[in-house]
Short mmCIF file of C-alpha atoms in Angstrom, two decimals:
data_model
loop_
_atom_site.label_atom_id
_atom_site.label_comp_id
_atom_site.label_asym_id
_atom_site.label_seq_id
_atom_site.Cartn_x
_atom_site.Cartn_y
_atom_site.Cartn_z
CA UNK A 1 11.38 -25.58 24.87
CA UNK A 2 10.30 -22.56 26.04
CA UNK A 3 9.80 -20.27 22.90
CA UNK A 4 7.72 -23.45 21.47
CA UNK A 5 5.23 -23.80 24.39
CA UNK A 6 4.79 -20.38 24.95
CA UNK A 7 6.14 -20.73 28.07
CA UNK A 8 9.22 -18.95 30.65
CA UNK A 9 10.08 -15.98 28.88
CA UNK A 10 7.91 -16.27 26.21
CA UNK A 11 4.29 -16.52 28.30
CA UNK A 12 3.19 -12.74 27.72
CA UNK A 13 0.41 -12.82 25.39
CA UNK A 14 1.72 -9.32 23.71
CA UNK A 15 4.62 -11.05 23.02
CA UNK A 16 2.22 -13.14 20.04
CA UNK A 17 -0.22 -10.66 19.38
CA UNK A 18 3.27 -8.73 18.10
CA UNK A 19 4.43 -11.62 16.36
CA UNK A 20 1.30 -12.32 14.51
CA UNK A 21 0.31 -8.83 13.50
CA UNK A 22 2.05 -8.80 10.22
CA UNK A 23 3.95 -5.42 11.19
CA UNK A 24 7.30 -6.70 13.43
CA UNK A 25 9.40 -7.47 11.10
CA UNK A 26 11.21 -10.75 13.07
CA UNK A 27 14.69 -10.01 13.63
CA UNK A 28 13.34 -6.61 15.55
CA UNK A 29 10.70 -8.95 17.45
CA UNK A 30 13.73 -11.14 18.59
CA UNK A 31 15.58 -8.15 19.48
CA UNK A 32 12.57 -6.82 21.77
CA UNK A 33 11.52 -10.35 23.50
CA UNK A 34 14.22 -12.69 23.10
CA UNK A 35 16.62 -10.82 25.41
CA UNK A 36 16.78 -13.20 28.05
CA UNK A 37 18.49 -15.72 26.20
CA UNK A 38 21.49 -13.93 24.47
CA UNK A 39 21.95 -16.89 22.43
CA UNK A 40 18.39 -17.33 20.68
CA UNK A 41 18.05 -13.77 20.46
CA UNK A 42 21.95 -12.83 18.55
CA UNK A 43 21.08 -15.74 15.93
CA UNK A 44 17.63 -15.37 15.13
CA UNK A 45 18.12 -11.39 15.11
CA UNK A 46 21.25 -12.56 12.26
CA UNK A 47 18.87 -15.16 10.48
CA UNK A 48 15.90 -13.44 10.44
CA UNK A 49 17.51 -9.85 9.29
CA UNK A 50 18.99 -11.56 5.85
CA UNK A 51 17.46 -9.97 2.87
CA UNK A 52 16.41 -13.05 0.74
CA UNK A 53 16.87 -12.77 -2.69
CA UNK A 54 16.93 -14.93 -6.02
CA UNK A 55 19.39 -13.61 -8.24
CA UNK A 56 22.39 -15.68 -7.28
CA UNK A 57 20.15 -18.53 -8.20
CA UNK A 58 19.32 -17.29 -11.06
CA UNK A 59 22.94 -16.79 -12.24
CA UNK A 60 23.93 -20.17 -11.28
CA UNK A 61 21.10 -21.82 -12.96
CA UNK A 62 22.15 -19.87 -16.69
CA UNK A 63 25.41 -21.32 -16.29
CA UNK A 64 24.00 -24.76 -15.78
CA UNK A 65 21.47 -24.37 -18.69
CA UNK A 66 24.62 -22.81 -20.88
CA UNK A 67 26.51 -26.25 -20.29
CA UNK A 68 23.33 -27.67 -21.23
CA UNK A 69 22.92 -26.05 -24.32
CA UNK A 70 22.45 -28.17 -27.39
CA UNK A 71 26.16 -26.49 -29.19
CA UNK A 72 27.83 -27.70 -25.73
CA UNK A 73 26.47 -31.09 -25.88
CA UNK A 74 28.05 -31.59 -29.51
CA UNK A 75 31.31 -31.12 -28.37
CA UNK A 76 33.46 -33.66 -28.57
CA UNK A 77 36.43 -33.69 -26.24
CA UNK A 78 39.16 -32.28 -28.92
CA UNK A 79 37.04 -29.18 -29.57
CA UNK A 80 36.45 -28.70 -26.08
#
């Protein structure tokens, strides 16, 4: 739609220059230029905002390698 093509509410070439400059974080772009569509602009300012981090990953992959582990595999099912 629109926000793909550049188009509607999203012709303004500031709007890009913004976007592209490496200093707008998104979620406060969205909140600046997205405001005529309350719908696009409430998600993406919740989806872009999210501070992305790796160290629930992390924690679920040591309990996967733990069941791994070469004691675990021994097991047999009595001294489990």
């Amino acid at each position: 739609g629109e926000f793909c093509n550049h188009t509607g509410g999203y012709e303004k070439e500031y709007m890009w220059i913004a976007a592209c400059d490496g200093k707008t974080p998104p979620h406060l772009w969205h909140s600046y230029f997205s405001g005529h569509t309350k719908v696009l602009q409430k998600l993406a300012c919740r989806v872009c905002s999210k501070v992305l981090g790796i160290g629930s990953a992390e924690r679920s992959w040591k309990k996967f390698k733990g069941n791994l582990s070469a004691e675990r595999s021994k097991l047999s099912p009595k001294k489990a």
